[in-house]
Amino acid sequence: YITYRDFKIFCDIQPDELIGLKWTKNAKFELAPKVTELIECFNQTAMWISSSIVSERDLRRRCQKLSSAMDLL
């Protein structure tokens, strides 16, 4: 799921979105909408994985979650 979702967004990126670091500008949502969307998806996934791992108190289960997350990516 994660890979497919990201791939769909990646395929929609227009070349002009990549010129001049448009995704770093104040108007990034207008200048580079798909690059910005891909970055947001990555950040959401990273937050979900990291919070899932660190919220686990049991070390063995934490390691299992980390291993599972690495398999996903």
N, CA, C and O of each residue as an XYZ file, in Angstrom:
292
protein
N       0.824     -1.207      0.000
C       0.000      0.000      0.000
C       0.858      1.257      0.000
O       0.638      2.160     -0.808
N       1.815      1.320      0.884
C       2.629      2.522      0.988
C       3.360      2.793     -0.324
O       3.360      3.921     -0.817
N       3.972      1.775     -0.878
C       4.724      1.937     -2.108
C       3.820      2.339     -3.265
O       4.180      3.217     -4.049
N       2.669      1.723     -3.384
C       1.739      2.034     -4.466
C       1.237      3.475     -4.356
O       1.186      4.196     -5.352
N       0.876      3.881     -3.165
C       0.395      5.250     -2.944
C       1.461      6.261     -3.348
O       1.178      7.224     -4.061
N       2.675      6.038     -2.892
C       3.768      6.946     -3.209
C       4.081      6.940     -4.700
O       4.376      7.985     -5.281
N       4.019      5.772     -5.313
C       4.300      5.668     -6.741
C       3.291      6.465     -7.560
O       3.662      7.136     -8.523
N       2.017      6.391     -7.181
C       0.987      7.148     -7.900
C       1.265      8.650     -7.833
O       1.145      9.350     -8.839
N       1.631      9.139     -6.662
C       1.933     10.569     -6.511
C       3.187     10.915     -7.306
O       3.230     11.931     -8.001
N       4.208     10.061     -7.200
C       5.467     10.294     -7.905
C       5.238     10.417     -9.406
O       5.822     11.284    -10.056
N       4.401      9.565     -9.953
C       4.130      9.589    -11.399
C       3.428     10.876    -11.831
O       3.525     11.272    -12.992
N       2.734     11.522    -10.922
C       2.011     12.753    -11.240
C       2.864     14.018    -11.109
O       2.411     15.108    -11.456
N       4.085     13.879    -10.615
C       4.969     15.044    -10.481
C       5.343     15.550    -11.869
O       5.788     14.786    -12.725
N       5.156     16.834    -12.072
C       5.525     17.481    -13.329
C       6.966     17.985    -13.217
O       7.380     18.441    -12.151
N       7.726     17.907    -14.301
C       9.134     18.335    -14.243
C       9.337     19.755    -13.726
O      10.320     20.025    -13.037
N       8.429     20.657    -14.046
C       8.615     22.043    -13.596
C       8.494     22.189    -12.082
O       8.941     23.193    -11.527
N       7.899     21.210    -11.404
C       7.828     21.257     -9.943
C       9.200     21.085     -9.305
O       9.409     21.475     -8.156
N      10.138     20.498    -10.053
C      11.456     20.186     -9.514
C      12.494     21.270     -9.766
O      13.604     21.209     -9.237
N      12.137     22.253    -10.566
C      13.086     23.308    -10.923
C      13.070     24.406     -9.857
O      12.008     24.881     -9.453
N      14.244     24.793     -9.418
C      14.372     25.916     -8.499
C      13.879     25.644     -7.086
O      13.515     26.579     -6.373
N      13.860     24.390     -6.669
C      13.439     24.038     -5.300
C      12.067     24.626     -4.938
O      11.879     25.156     -3.843
N      11.135     24.528     -5.851
C       9.820     25.142     -5.651
C       9.095     24.620     -4.413
O       8.272     25.328     -3.832
N       9.394     23.387     -4.006
C       8.727     22.815     -2.839
C       9.196     23.442     -1.531
O       8.661     23.128     -0.468
N      10.195     24.329     -1.599
C      10.682     24.997     -0.399
C      10.165     26.435     -0.282
O      10.418     27.106      0.719
N       9.457     26.896     -1.279
C       8.971     28.282     -1.306
C       7.688     28.432     -0.488
O       7.048     27.442     -0.133
N       7.324     29.675     -0.195
C       6.093     29.936      0.555
C       4.852     29.425     -0.174
O       3.903     28.969      0.464
N       4.853     29.497     -1.482
C       3.712     29.054     -2.287
C       3.908     27.618     -2.785
O       3.494     27.282     -3.895
N       4.533     26.782     -1.970
C       4.888     25.433     -2.404
C       3.691     24.596     -2.829
O       3.821     23.749     -3.712
N       2.535     24.811     -2.227
C       1.351     24.018     -2.576
C       0.844     24.348     -3.981
O       0.234     23.505     -4.639
N       1.096     25.557     -4.429
C       0.716     25.949     -5.775
C       1.835     25.654     -6.784
O       1.567     25.254     -7.916
N       3.073     25.854     -6.367
C       4.213     25.696     -7.272
C       4.625     24.237     -7.475
O       5.059     23.855     -8.562
N       4.488     23.434     -6.436
C       4.921     22.040     -6.500
C       3.942     21.149     -5.730
O       4.314     20.554     -4.719
N       2.703     21.052     -6.197
C       1.683     20.341     -5.426
C       1.974     18.852     -5.213
O       1.741     18.330     -4.123
N       2.469     18.178     -6.218
C       2.708     16.733     -6.072
C       3.969     16.433     -5.279
O       4.013     15.463     -4.522
N       4.992     17.259     -5.448
C       6.196     17.082     -4.632
C       5.847     17.299     -3.165
O       6.265     16.532     -2.298
N       5.083     18.342     -2.896
C       4.652     18.630     -1.532
C       3.794     17.502     -0.973
O       3.943     17.126      0.189
N       2.902     16.963     -1.790
C       2.054     15.843     -1.355
C       2.898     14.609     -1.036
O       2.637     13.916     -0.052
N       3.900     14.336     -1.857
C       4.774     13.194     -1.617
C       5.566     13.371     -0.323
O       5.734     12.420      0.441
N       6.045     14.570     -0.081
C       6.768     14.869      1.161
C       5.849     14.676      2.361
O       6.259     14.092      3.364
N       4.612     15.162      2.271
C       3.662     15.018      3.369
C       3.335     13.547      3.632
O       3.224     13.133      4.786
N       3.182     12.771      2.581
C       2.921     11.337      2.750
C       4.092     10.645      3.436
O       3.905      9.819      4.329
N       5.293     10.992      3.009
C       6.477     10.425      3.646
C       6.511     10.781      5.129
O       6.756      9.920      5.974
N       6.263     12.049      5.441
C       6.296     12.493      6.836
C       5.226     11.808      7.676
O       5.482     11.440      8.822
N       4.031     11.633      7.119
C       2.968     10.933      7.845
C       3.348      9.484      8.119
O       3.119      8.971      9.214
N       3.923      8.835      7.129
C       4.340      7.449      7.297
C       5.450      7.345      8.335
O       5.415      6.463      9.194
N       6.426      8.230      8.265
C       7.527      8.225      9.227
C       7.014      8.465     10.646
O       7.477      7.826     11.591
N       6.062      9.380     10.795
C       5.492      9.658     12.117
C       4.724      8.449     12.646
O       4.846      8.099     13.820
N       3.938      7.815     11.787
C       3.166      6.640     12.177
C       4.095      5.514     12.634
O       3.862      4.894     13.672
N       5.136      5.256     11.862
C       6.066      4.177     12.201
C       6.822      4.491     13.487
O       6.910      3.650     14.382
N       7.358      5.685     13.578
C       8.152      6.025     14.766
C       7.306      6.051     16.029
O       7.748      5.577     17.076
N       6.100      6.596     15.950
C       5.254      6.628     17.150
C       4.796      5.222     17.536
O       4.643      4.922     18.720
N       4.580      4.371     16.551
C       4.208      2.987     16.836
C       5.336      2.257     17.570
O       5.089      1.481     18.493
N       6.552      2.512     17.155
C       7.706      1.836     17.769
C       7.966      2.360     19.175
O       8.091      1.572     20.112
N       8.047      3.659     19.331
C       8.417      4.207     20.646
C       7.296      4.120     21.676
O       7.553      4.244     22.874
N       6.068      3.910     21.238
C       4.976      3.789     22.206
C       4.917      2.402     22.840
O       4.207      2.195     23.824
N       5.653      1.466     22.283
C       5.674      0.107     22.819
C       6.638      0.039     24.002
O       7.812      0.388     23.878
N       6.138     -0.407     25.134
C       6.969     -0.475     26.342
C       7.865     -1.717     26.362
O       9.000     -1.666     26.837
N       7.352     -2.805     25.854
C       8.097     -4.066     25.869
C       9.176     -4.050     24.786
O       8.872     -3.836     23.612
N      10.428     -4.275     25.169
C      11.546     -4.188     24.246
C      11.429     -5.203     23.112
O      11.711     -4.873     21.960
N      11.024     -6.411     23.415
C      10.889     -7.437     22.377
C       9.849     -7.031     21.336
O      10.084     -7.168     20.135
N       8.714     -6.538     21.788
C       7.666     -6.097     20.856
C       8.122     -4.860     20.079
O       7.791     -4.704     18.904
N       8.874     -3.995     20.731
C       9.405     -2.815     20.044
C      10.318     -3.245     18.899
O      10.253     -2.690     17.803
N      11.163     -4.228     19.158
C      12.050     -4.748     18.112
C      11.247     -5.398     16.990
O      11.603     -5.268     15.819
N      10.177     -6.090     17.335
C       9.320     -6.702     16.314
C       8.674     -5.633     15.436
O       8.603     -5.784     14.216
N       8.209     -4.567     16.052
C       7.601     -3.479     15.285
C       8.623     -2.808     14.378
O       8.321     -2.473     13.233
N       9.816     -2.617     14.885
C      10.876     -2.029     14.074
C      11.196     -2.925     12.880
O      11.355     -2.441     11.759
N      11.288     -4.208     13.120
C      11.567     -5.147     12.050
C      10.434     -5.151     11.013
O      10.696     -5.167      9.810
N       9.202     -5.136     11.469
C       8.058     -5.091     10.563
C       8.051     -3.819      9.730
O       7.758     -3.853      8.535
N       8.375     -2.696     10.365
C       8.431     -1.430      9.640
C       9.504     -1.462      8.567
O       9.297     -0.947      7.468
N      10.628     -2.049      8.867
C      11.714     -2.135      7.887
C      11.311     -3.023      6.714
O      11.720     -2.778      5.579
N      10.511     -4.052      6.982
C      10.022     -4.911      5.909
C       9.065     -4.150      4.996
O       9.037     -4.396      3.790
N       8.286     -3.235      5.551
C       7.356     -2.446      4.758
C       8.079     -1.508      3.802
O       7.641     -1.289      2.673
N       9.175     -0.968      4.267
C       9.886      0.014      3.472
C      10.908     -0.679      2.612
O      11.625     -0.023      1.856
